[in-house]
């Protein structure tokens, strides 16, 4: 009877163990009750499954928000400020620059994107964030105080101050993207389920602060002009111009100084995930091996993130083509800067709607990142190509309203598409040790698109510009379709797990969900990257990895109880550790 009791207890233990591993390794937000991954379901099953998961998650989030409100009515706003606004505060503040873009500014941004991206991977996210905010603060002081004995002297001083500030602005891209993606997971503030379901929303919610910065910038300029000029009609005196532009830089300088303080004292764990990855790979400085492997294993991904960003920035800059043309038709002979500012204010509002919709749908498994980018590129292509081949009609009174509508729609689909997705994809599809470098490089190539447009537009007429710009949309969509993987719903830690295999020279031994065809680009599928995907073998492999992980931590620290039907304590974590220890024995 004693032996039968022990056997029954052991079978119960194995059953409980299977249940624990099932919940850990096949979570219900990605697998159905039969253990089938959502990417393998038929379209009908997938729609039903995704709708069920999203509905349950929405109820959970609304319930959580309601509980917060009952406890403290303003707590949801405090949560939004802490987790969305503060991480994106750098982008909000850099969105408050004066709209005029010159070559030195763009060059400064490119330098910052590459330089601070490398520093962020070398010295850590925290130091990259602190350094970046400090550069922006000093740059804003230089812009506020820019002066010269002659007009040429002032222009030179202003331009170099803008270059220096641009370095900080450029650095915000890789640092905000990587830290926003890693902070919550690395510090243990969210579960892997939250990472899979809401990582895109969290990062995009940070990025959209750029739109709020642009909105605030335009409002500040309008209010300052009205305050100092007592109206909006030209001519504008030198004194009015001086006060308007200097205060427009001084205001974000104060906010940036606070950002330096916050990043120094309140973001101490920003580099935690990077430190863990380096420790696991026994790297103390910059991970040159990971950088080389990224080019050999992920070169097409880099082509997609950098190339699509280049195409997007040509579009982003090209959007300004519409505004000056329809204003000249609606208000012939207009010389007031206020008109352009007001239309731009409305355009930024439309863009913000695109940002928020992107944030809402970027994690949806039925749409997600890749389709959002492709559709955005194609719709912007259409919106630019229509006036290109009927320019006379749309640039005159008869068609100007439609021309104006295309202007706002192109802004909306640029944000609800490539502008939001490039920001997250350029960090998400690369490993932690070189994530900021890859993002910075992609962003820098993107800014070359803005530089290309800035130079090119000086030498061709407006209709020719419309002939040229649309095709970048097709190029961007094609690069995305061929070379960009879709990481919607894929655990960030699972991607890191695959990278460990690659870095150890065991790429073909990895058979997990990160190489499921759903999460590979067309190019990677054609090369056969996903041919070794095997869900059953991966399940066993992960159990084995967990066993080794617990052995390395020292399972003797787990408290065992005497044998009386079960050897393990009731804690799931201790029970799992005990079970693995028993199996190993």
Coordinates of C-alpha atoms in Angstrom, one line a residue:
X1 CA 0.0 0.0 0.0
X2 CA 2.9 2.3 0.8
X3 CA 4.4 1.7 -2.7
X4 CA 1.1 2.4 -4.3
X5 CA 0.7 5.6 -2.3
X6 CA 4.1 6.8 -3.4
X7 CA 3.4 5.9 -7.1
X8 CA 0.1 7.8 -7.0
X9 CA 1.8 10.8 -5.4
X10 CA 4.5 10.6 -8.1
X11 CA 1.9 10.5 -10.9
X12 CA 0.0 13.4 -9.3
X13 CA 3.3 15.3 -9.2
X14 CA 4.0 14.6 -12.8
X15 CA 0.5 15.8 -13.7
X16 CA 0.9 19.0 -11.8
X17 CA 4.3 19.4 -13.3
X18 CA 2.9 19.1 -16.8
X19 CA 0.2 21.7 -15.9
X20 CA 2.9 24.1 -14.7
X21 CA 5.1 23.7 -17.8
X22 CA 2.0 24.0 -20.0
X23 CA 1.2 27.4 -18.6
X24 CA 4.8 28.5 -18.7
X25 CA 5.8 27.3 -22.1
X26 CA 2.4 27.4 -23.9
X27 CA 0.7 30.5 -22.6
X28 CA -3.0 30.9 -23.3
X29 CA -2.5 34.2 -25.1
X30 CA -0.5 32.4 -27.8
X31 CA -1.7 28.8 -27.8
X32 CA -5.2 27.3 -27.7
X33 CA -6.3 24.5 -25.4
X34 CA -4.8 21.9 -27.7
X35 CA -1.4 23.6 -27.7
X36 CA -1.7 24.9 -31.2
X37 CA 0.2 28.2 -31.8
X38 CA -1.9 31.1 -33.1
X39 CA 0.3 31.5 -36.2
X40 CA -0.6 27.9 -37.3
X41 CA -4.3 28.3 -37.1
X42 CA -6.5 28.7 -40.1
X43 CA -7.8 32.3 -40.7
X44 CA -11.2 31.5 -39.2
X45 CA -9.7 29.9 -36.1
X46 CA -7.2 32.7 -35.7
X47 CA -9.9 35.4 -35.8
X48 CA -11.9 33.5 -33.2
X49 CA -8.8 33.0 -31.0
X50 CA -7.5 36.5 -31.3
X51 CA -10.9 38.0 -30.6
X52 CA -11.3 35.8 -27.5
X53 CA -7.8 36.8 -26.1
X54 CA -8.2 40.5 -26.9
X55 CA -11.7 40.6 -25.3
X56 CA -10.4 38.9 -22.2
X57 CA -7.4 41.3 -22.0
X58 CA -9.6 44.3 -22.6
X59 CA -11.9 43.3 -19.7
X60 CA -8.9 42.8 -17.5
X61 CA -7.5 46.2 -18.4
X62 CA -10.8 48.0 -17.9
X63 CA -11.3 46.3 -14.6
X64 CA -7.8 47.3 -13.6
X65 CA -8.5 50.9 -14.6
X66 CA -11.8 50.9 -12.7
X67 CA -10.0 49.6 -9.6
X68 CA -7.4 52.4 -9.9
X69 CA -10.2 55.0 -10.3
X70 CA -12.1 53.7 -7.2
X71 CA -8.9 53.8 -5.2
X72 CA -7.7 57.2 -6.5
X73 CA -9.7 59.0 -9.3
X74 CA -6.6 60.5 -11.0
X75 CA -4.4 57.4 -10.7
X76 CA -4.9 56.4 -14.4
X77 CA -3.6 59.8 -15.5
X78 CA -0.7 59.4 -13.2
X79 CA 0.0 55.9 -14.7
X80 CA -0.2 57.3 -18.2
X81 CA 2.2 60.1 -17.3
X82 CA 4.7 57.8 -15.6
X83 CA 4.7 55.0 -18.2
X84 CA 4.0 56.9 -21.5
X85 CA 4.8 60.5 -21.2
X86 CA 8.0 60.4 -19.1
X87 CA 9.7 57.7 -21.3
X88 CA 8.9 59.8 -24.3
X89 CA 9.7 63.1 -22.8
X90 CA 12.9 63.4 -24.8
X91 CA 10.9 63.0 -28.0
X92 CA 8.3 65.4 -26.8
X93 CA 11.0 68.1 -26.1
X94 CA 12.8 67.5 -29.4
X95 CA 9.5 67.9 -31.2
X96 CA 9.5 71.6 -30.0
X97 CA 12.3 72.7 -32.3
X98 CA 11.7 75.4 -34.9
X99 CA 10.3 73.8 -38.1
X100 CA 13.0 75.2 -40.5
X101 CA 15.3 72.3 -41.3
X102 CA 18.8 72.9 -42.7
X103 CA 21.6 70.6 -43.7
X104 CA 23.7 71.1 -40.5
X105 CA 20.7 70.2 -38.4
X106 CA 20.1 66.9 -40.3
X107 CA 23.8 66.1 -40.2
X108 CA 23.8 66.6 -36.4
X109 CA 20.8 64.3 -36.1
X110 CA 22.6 61.6 -38.1
X111 CA 25.7 61.9 -36.0
X112 CA 23.7 61.6 -32.8
X113 CA 21.7 58.6 -34.0
X114 CA 24.9 56.6 -34.8
X115 CA 27.1 57.9 -32.0
X116 CA 24.7 57.7 -29.1
X117 CA 23.3 54.4 -30.4
X118 CA 26.8 52.8 -30.1
X119 CA 27.3 54.4 -26.7
X120 CA 24.0 53.1 -25.6
X121 CA 25.2 49.5 -26.4
X122 CA 28.7 50.1 -25.1
X123 CA 28.2 52.0 -21.8
X124 CA 24.6 51.2 -21.2
X125 CA 21.1 52.6 -21.8
X126 CA 21.1 54.8 -18.7
X127 CA 24.3 56.6 -19.6
X128 CA 23.2 57.0 -23.2
X129 CA 19.9 58.6 -21.9
X130 CA 21.6 60.9 -19.5
X131 CA 24.2 62.0 -22.0
X132 CA 21.6 62.6 -24.7
X133 CA 19.4 64.8 -22.5
X134 CA 22.5 66.8 -21.4
X135 CA 23.5 67.4 -25.0
X136 CA 19.9 68.6 -25.8
X137 CA 19.9 70.9 -22.8
X138 CA 23.2 72.5 -23.7
X139 CA 22.2 72.8 -27.3
X140 CA 18.9 74.6 -26.3
X141 CA 20.9 77.0 -24.2
X142 CA 23.2 77.7 -27.2
X143 CA 20.1 78.3 -29.4
X144 CA 18.5 80.5 -26.9
X145 CA 21.6 82.6 -26.5
X146 CA 22.8 82.5 -30.1
X147 CA 24.2 86.0 -31.1
X148 CA 26.5 87.7 -33.6
X149 CA 27.8 91.2 -34.3
X150 CA 26.7 90.8 -37.9
X151 CA 23.8 88.9 -39.4
X152 CA 26.2 86.4 -41.0
X153 CA 27.9 85.9 -37.6
X154 CA 24.5 85.2 -35.9
X155 CA 23.5 82.7 -38.7
X156 CA 26.8 80.8 -38.2
X157 CA 26.4 80.7 -34.4
X158 CA 22.8 79.6 -34.8
X159 CA 23.6 76.9 -37.3
X160 CA 26.3 75.3 -35.2
X161 CA 24.1 75.5 -32.1
X162 CA 21.5 73.7 -34.2
X163 CA 24.0 71.0 -35.2
X164 CA 25.0 70.4 -31.6
X165 CA 21.4 70.2 -30.5
X166 CA 20.7 67.9 -33.4
X167 CA 23.2 65.4 -32.0
X168 CA 21.0 65.1 -28.9
X169 CA 17.8 64.9 -30.9
X170 CA 19.3 62.1 -33.0
X171 CA 20.3 60.2 -29.9
X172 CA 16.7 60.2 -28.6
X173 CA 15.7 57.8 -31.3
X174 CA 17.8 54.7 -30.4
X175 CA 17.8 55.4 -26.7
X176 CA 14.0 56.0 -26.3
X177 CA 13.2 53.0 -28.5
X178 CA 15.5 50.5 -26.8
X179 CA 15.0 51.7 -23.2
X180 CA 11.2 51.9 -23.7
X181 CA 11.2 48.3 -25.0
X182 CA 13.5 46.8 -22.4
X183 CA 12.8 48.7 -19.2
X184 CA 9.6 47.1 -18.1
X185 CA 10.7 43.5 -19.1
X186 CA 14.2 44.0 -17.7
X187 CA 13.1 45.4 -14.4
X188 CA 10.4 42.7 -14.0
X189 CA 7.6 45.3 -14.0
X190 CA 5.6 43.3 -16.6
X191 CA 5.0 39.7 -17.3
X192 CA 6.0 38.1 -20.6
X193 CA 2.3 38.0 -21.4
X194 CA 2.2 41.8 -21.2
X195 CA 5.3 42.0 -23.3
X196 CA 3.7 39.8 -26.1
X197 CA 0.3 41.6 -26.0
X198 CA 1.3 45.2 -25.4
X199 CA 5.0 45.8 -26.2
X200 CA 4.1 47.6 -29.5
X201 CA 1.6 49.8 -27.7
X202 CA 4.0 50.7 -25.0
X203 CA 6.8 51.7 -27.3
X204 CA 4.5 53.5 -29.8
X205 CA 2.8 55.4 -26.9
X206 CA 6.3 56.7 -26.1
X207 CA 7.0 57.6 -29.7
X208 CA 3.8 59.5 -30.2
X209 CA 5.0 62.1 -27.7
X210 CA 6.9 63.4 -30.7
X211 CA 3.6 64.4 -32.1
X212 CA 2.5 66.1 -28.9
X213 CA 5.9 68.0 -29.0
X214 CA 5.2 69.2 -32.5
X215 CA 1.7 70.3 -31.4
X216 CA 3.0 72.2 -28.4
X217 CA 5.7 73.8 -30.5
X218 CA 3.2 75.2 -32.9
X219 CA 1.0 76.4 -30.2
X220 CA 3.9 78.2 -28.4
X221 CA 5.0 79.9 -31.6
X222 CA 1.4 81.1 -32.3
X223 CA 0.9 82.4 -28.8
X224 CA 4.3 84.1 -28.7
X225 CA 3.8 85.8 -32.0
X226 CA 0.3 87.1 -30.9
X227 CA 1.8 88.2 -27.5
X228 CA 4.8 90.1 -28.9
X229 CA 3.4 91.3 -32.2
X230 CA -0.2 92.0 -31.0
X231 CA -1.6 90.2 -34.1
X232 CA -0.5 88.0 -36.9
X233 CA -0.2 90.2 -40.0
X234 CA 3.2 91.1 -41.3
X235 CA 5.6 93.0 -41.3
X236 CA 7.3 91.4 -38.3
X237 CA 10.0 93.5 -36.5
X238 CA 13.4 92.1 -35.5
X239 CA 12.5 92.4 -31.9
X240 CA 9.4 90.3 -32.3
X241 CA 11.3 87.6 -34.2
X242 CA 14.1 87.6 -31.5
X243 CA 11.7 87.2 -28.6
X244 CA 9.5 84.6 -30.3
X245 CA 12.3 82.3 -31.3
X246 CA 14.4 82.6 -28.2
X247 CA 11.5 81.9 -25.8
X248 CA 10.4 79.0 -28.0
X249 CA 13.8 77.4 -27.3
X250 CA 14.0 78.5 -23.6
X251 CA 10.8 76.7 -22.7
X252 CA 11.9 73.2 -23.8
X253 CA 15.3 73.9 -22.2
X254 CA 13.7 74.0 -18.8
X255 CA 11.9 70.7 -19.5
X256 CA 15.1 69.1 -20.7
X257 CA 17.0 70.1 -17.6
X258 CA 14.3 68.2 -15.6
X259 CA 14.8 65.2 -17.9
X260 CA 18.5 65.2 -17.1
X261 CA 17.6 65.0 -13.4
X262 CA 15.0 62.3 -13.9
X263 CA 17.2 60.0 -16.0
X264 CA 20.1 60.4 -13.6
X265 CA 18.2 59.6 -10.4
X266 CA 15.0 57.8 -11.4
X267 CA 16.1 55.4 -14.2
X268 CA 18.9 53.4 -12.5
X269 CA 17.7 50.1 -13.9
X270 CA 17.5 51.2 -17.5
X271 CA 20.5 49.1 -18.5
X272 CA 19.5 45.9 -16.6
X273 CA 18.4 43.8 -19.6
X274 CA 21.5 44.8 -21.5
X275 CA 23.7 43.9 -18.5
X276 CA 22.1 40.5 -18.2
X277 CA 22.6 39.8 -21.9
X278 CA 26.3 40.8 -21.7
X279 CA 26.8 38.8 -18.6
X280 CA 25.4 35.7 -20.2
X281 CA 27.7 36.2 -23.2
X282 CA 30.7 37.1 -20.9
X283 CA 31.1 40.5 -22.6
X284 CA 32.2 43.5 -20.6
X285 CA 32.5 46.3 -23.2
X286 CA 31.0 46.6 -26.7
X287 CA 29.8 43.2 -28.1
X288 CA 31.7 43.2 -31.4
X289 CA 30.9 39.6 -32.0
X290 CA 27.1 40.3 -31.9
X291 CA 27.6 43.2 -34.3
X292 CA 29.4 41.0 -36.8
X293 CA 26.9 38.2 -36.5
X294 CA 24.1 40.7 -37.0
X295 CA 25.4 41.6 -40.4
X296 CA 25.9 38.0 -41.4
X297 CA 22.6 36.6 -40.0
X298 CA 20.4 39.7 -40.1
X299 CA 21.7 41.8 -43.0
X300 CA 18.4 41.6 -44.9
X301 CA 16.6 42.8 -41.7
X302 CA 18.9 45.8 -41.5
X303 CA 18.2 46.5 -45.2
X304 CA 14.5 46.5 -44.4
X305 CA 14.6 48.7 -41.3
X306 CA 17.1 51.2 -42.8
X307 CA 15.7 51.2 -46.3
X308 CA 12.1 51.5 -45.2
X309 CA 13.0 54.3 -42.9
X310 CA 14.8 56.1 -45.8
X311 CA 11.8 55.8 -47.9
X312 CA 9.5 57.0 -45.1
X313 CA 11.6 60.2 -44.4
X314 CA 11.3 61.2 -48.1
X315 CA 7.5 60.9 -47.6
X316 CA 7.6 62.7 -44.2
X317 CA 9.5 65.6 -45.7
X318 CA 7.4 65.5 -48.9
X319 CA 4.2 66.0 -47.0
X320 CA 5.1 69.7 -46.8
X321 CA 4.7 69.9 -50.5
X322 CA 1.0 69.9 -50.3
X323 CA 0.6 72.7 -47.7
X324 CA 2.4 75.6 -49.5
X325 CA 0.6 74.8 -52.8
X326 CA -3.0 74.8 -51.5
X327 CA -2.4 77.9 -49.3
X328 CA -1.2 79.7 -52.4
X329 CA -4.4 78.7 -54.2
X330 CA -6.8 79.5 -51.2
X331 CA -5.0 82.7 -50.2
X332 CA -3.2 84.2 -53.2
X333 CA -0.4 86.7 -52.1
X334 CA -0.5 85.6 -48.5
X335 CA 2.6 86.7 -46.5
X336 CA 1.5 85.8 -43.0
X337 CA 3.3 83.0 -41.3
X338 CA 0.3 82.5 -39.1
X339 CA -1.7 80.9 -41.9
X340 CA 0.9 78.2 -42.4
X341 CA 1.2 77.7 -38.7
X342 CA -2.5 77.2 -38.2
X343 CA -2.8 74.7 -41.1
X344 CA 0.3 72.9 -39.6
X345 CA -1.4 72.8 -36.2
X346 CA -4.4 71.1 -37.8
X347 CA -2.1 68.7 -39.6
X348 CA -0.3 67.7 -36.4
X349 CA -3.7 67.0 -34.8
X350 CA -4.5 64.6 -37.7
X351 CA -1.1 63.0 -37.3
X352 CA -1.8 62.5 -33.6
X353 CA -4.9 60.5 -34.5
X354 CA -2.7 58.3 -36.7
X355 CA -0.2 57.9 -33.9
X356 CA -2.9 56.7 -31.5
X357 CA -4.6 54.4 -33.9
X358 CA -1.2 52.8 -34.7
X359 CA -0.7 52.4 -30.9
X360 CA -4.1 50.7 -30.7
X361 CA -3.6 48.2 -33.5
X362 CA 0.1 47.5 -33.6
X363 CA -0.2 44.5 -31.3
X364 CA -3.3 43.1 -33.0
X365 CA -2.4 39.6 -34.4
X366 CA -4.8 40.1 -37.3
X367 CA -3.1 43.3 -38.5
X368 CA 0.1 44.0 -36.6
X369 CA 3.3 45.8 -37.5
X370 CA 4.2 44.5 -40.9
X371 CA 0.8 45.0 -42.6
X372 CA 0.5 48.4 -40.9
X373 CA 3.7 49.5 -42.6
X374 CA 2.9 48.0 -46.0
X375 CA -0.6 49.5 -46.1
X376 CA 0.6 52.9 -44.9
X377 CA 3.3 53.0 -47.6
X378 CA 0.8 52.0 -50.3
X379 CA -1.8 54.5 -49.3
X380 CA 0.7 57.3 -49.1
X381 CA 1.9 56.2 -52.6
X382 CA -1.6 56.6 -53.9
X383 CA -2.2 59.9 -52.2
X384 CA 1.0 61.3 -53.8
X385 CA 0.7 59.8 -57.2
X386 CA -2.9 61.1 -57.8
X387 CA -1.9 64.8 -57.9
X388 CA 1.4 64.0 -59.6
X389 CA -0.4 63.0 -62.8
X390 CA -3.2 65.6 -62.6
X391 CA -1.3 68.4 -61.0
X392 CA -2.9 71.3 -62.8
X393 CA -6.4 70.3 -61.7
X394 CA -5.5 69.7 -58.0
X395 CA -3.3 72.8 -57.7
X396 CA -6.1 75.1 -58.9
X397 CA -9.4 76.2 -57.4
X398 CA -11.4 73.4 -59.0
X399 CA -9.6 70.6 -57.2
X400 CA -7.9 72.4 -54.3
X401 CA -10.3 70.9 -51.6
X402 CA -9.4 67.4 -52.7
X403 CA -5.8 68.4 -52.8
X404 CA -6.1 69.6 -49.2
X405 CA -7.8 66.4 -48.1
X406 CA -5.0 64.3 -49.6
X407 CA -2.5 66.4 -47.5
X408 CA -4.2 65.5 -44.2
X409 CA -4.7 61.9 -45.2
X410 CA -1.1 61.5 -46.2
X411 CA -0.1 62.7 -42.7
X412 CA -2.6 60.3 -41.1
X413 CA -1.4 57.2 -42.9
X414 CA 2.2 58.2 -42.5
X415 CA 1.8 58.0 -38.7
X416 CA -0.7 55.1 -38.9
X417 CA 1.9 53.2 -40.8
X418 CA 5.6 53.5 -41.6
X419 CA 6.6 56.4 -39.3
X420 CA 5.4 54.5 -36.2
X421 CA 6.4 51.0 -37.3
X422 CA 10.0 51.9 -38.3
X423 CA 10.6 53.3 -34.9
X424 CA 9.7 50.0 -33.1
X425 CA 10.9 47.5 -35.8
X426 CA 14.4 49.0 -36.0
X427 CA 14.9 48.0 -32.3
X428 CA 12.7 44.9 -32.0
X429 CA 14.1 42.7 -34.7
X430 CA 17.7 42.9 -33.4
X431 CA 19.4 41.4 -30.3
X432 CA 19.8 43.3 -27.1
X433 CA 23.7 43.7 -27.2
X434 CA 23.5 45.8 -30.5
X435 CA 19.9 46.9 -30.4
X436 CA 20.7 50.6 -30.0
X437 CA 23.4 50.5 -32.6
X438 CA 21.1 48.9 -35.2
X439 CA 18.3 51.3 -34.4
X440 CA 20.6 54.3 -34.6
X441 CA 22.0 53.1 -37.9
X442 CA 18.5 52.6 -39.4
X443 CA 17.4 56.0 -38.1
X444 CA 20.5 57.6 -39.6
X445 CA 19.8 56.1 -43.0
X446 CA 16.3 57.3 -42.6
X447 CA 17.5 60.8 -42.0
X448 CA 19.6 60.6 -45.1
X449 CA 16.2 60.4 -46.8
X450 CA 15.3 63.8 -45.3
X451 CA 18.6 65.1 -46.5
X452 CA 18.1 63.8 -50.0
X453 CA 14.7 65.5 -50.1
X454 CA 16.0 68.7 -48.7
X455 CA 18.7 68.9 -51.3
X456 CA 16.7 67.5 -54.2
X457 CA 13.8 69.9 -53.7
X458 CA 16.0 72.9 -54.2
X459 CA 16.6 72.0 -57.8
X460 CA 13.3 70.7 -59.2
X461 CA 9.8 72.3 -59.5
X462 CA 6.8 71.2 -57.5
X463 CA 5.2 68.9 -60.1
X464 CA 8.5 67.1 -60.6
X465 CA 8.7 66.6 -56.8
X466 CA 5.3 64.9 -57.0
X467 CA 6.5 62.7 -59.8
X468 CA 9.4 61.5 -57.8
X469 CA 8.1 61.1 -54.2
X470 CA 5.4 58.5 -54.6
X471 CA 7.8 55.8 -55.8
X472 CA 9.5 55.7 -52.5
X473 CA 6.2 54.4 -51.1
X474 CA 6.4 51.4 -53.4
X475 CA 10.1 50.8 -52.6
X476 CA 9.3 51.0 -48.8
X477 CA 6.4 48.5 -49.2
X478 CA 8.5 46.1 -51.2
X479 CA 11.4 46.2 -48.8
X480 CA 9.0 45.6 -45.9
X481 CA 7.3 42.7 -47.7
X482 CA 10.5 41.0 -48.7
X483 CA 12.9 41.5 -45.8
X484 CA 11.1 42.6 -42.6
X485 CA 9.9 39.8 -40.2
X486 CA 6.6 40.3 -38.3
X487 CA 7.3 40.2 -34.6
X488 CA 3.7 40.9 -33.6
X489 CA 2.9 38.7 -30.6
X490 CA 6.4 37.3 -30.3
X491 CA 8.0 37.3 -26.9
X492 CA 11.1 39.6 -26.7
X493 CA 12.8 37.0 -24.4
X494 CA 12.2 34.3 -27.0
X495 CA 14.0 36.4 -29.6
X496 CA 16.9 36.7 -27.1
X497 CA 16.8 32.9 -26.6
X498 CA 17.2 32.4 -30.4
X499 CA 20.1 34.9 -30.4
X500 CA 21.9 32.9 -27.7
X501 CA 21.9 29.9 -30.1
X502 CA 23.2 32.0 -32.9
X503 CA 25.9 33.6 -30.9
X504 CA 27.1 30.2 -29.6
X505 CA 27.3 28.9 -33.2
X506 CA 24.3 26.6 -32.7
X507 CA 21.8 28.3 -35.0
X508 CA 20.4 25.1 -36.5
X509 CA 19.7 23.6 -33.0
X510 CA 17.1 26.3 -32.3
X511 CA 13.7 25.1 -33.3
X512 CA 11.4 27.5 -31.3
X513 CA 8.6 29.9 -32.2
X514 CA 11.0 32.8 -33.2
X515 CA 11.6 30.9 -36.5
X516 CA 8.0 30.1 -37.0
X517 CA 7.1 31.2 -40.6
X518 CA 4.7 33.7 -39.1
X519 CA 7.6 35.6 -37.6
X520 CA 10.0 35.3 -40.5
X521 CA 10.4 37.6 -43.5
X522 CA 9.7 36.3 -47.0
X523 CA 13.4 36.2 -47.7
X524 CA 14.1 34.2 -44.5
X525 CA 11.4 31.7 -45.4
X526 CA 12.8 31.3 -48.9
X527 CA 16.3 30.6 -47.4
X528 CA 14.8 27.9 -45.3
X529 CA 15.4 29.5 -41.9
X530 CA 12.2 28.1 -40.5
X531 CA 12.7 24.6 -41.8
X532 CA 13.9 23.3 -38.4
X533 CA 10.9 24.7 -36.5
X534 CA 9.5 21.9 -34.3
X535 CA 7.1 22.7 -31.5
X536 CA 7.4 19.4 -29.7
X537 CA 11.2 19.3 -29.7
X538 CA 11.3 23.0 -28.6
X539 CA 9.0 22.2 -25.7
X540 CA 11.4 19.5 -24.5
X541 CA 14.4 21.7 -25.2
X542 CA 13.0 24.5 -23.0
X543 CA 12.3 22.1 -20.1
X544 CA 15.9 21.0 -20.3
X545 CA 17.1 24.7 -20.4
X546 CA 15.0 25.4 -17.3
X547 CA 16.5 22.4 -15.5
X548 CA 20.0 23.7 -16.2
X549 CA 19.0 27.2 -15.2
X550 CA 17.8 25.9 -11.8
X551 CA 20.9 23.8 -11.4
X552 CA 23.1 26.8 -12.0
X553 CA 21.1 28.8 -9.4
X554 CA 21.4 26.0 -6.9
X555 CA 18.2 24.0 -6.3
X556 CA 19.5 23.1 -2.9
X557 CA 18.2 26.5 -1.7
X558 CA 14.6 25.2 -2.3
X559 CA 13.0 24.0 0.9
X560 CA 11.7 20.4 0.7
X561 CA 9.1 18.8 2.9
X562 CA 9.1 15.2 4.1
X563 CA 7.5 12.7 1.8
X564 CA 3.7 12.5 2.4
X565 CA 2.1 12.2 -1.0
X566 CA 4.2 15.0 -2.4
X567 CA 7.8 16.1 -1.9
X568 CA 7.2 19.7 -2.9
X569 CA 5.9 22.9 -1.3
X570 CA 2.8 24.5 -2.7
X571 CA 4.6 27.4 -4.3
X572 CA 4.4 27.0 -8.1
X573 CA 8.0 28.2 -8.5
X574 CA 9.3 25.9 -5.7
X575 CA 7.2 23.0 -7.0
X576 CA 8.6 23.4 -10.5
X577 CA 12.2 23.6 -9.2
X578 CA 11.6 20.5 -7.0
X579 CA 10.1 18.6 -9.8
X580 CA 13.0 19.3 -12.1
X581 CA 15.4 18.3 -9.3
X582 CA 13.5 15.0 -8.8
X583 CA 13.5 14.3 -12.5
X584 CA 17.3 14.9 -12.7
X585 CA 17.9 12.5 -9.8

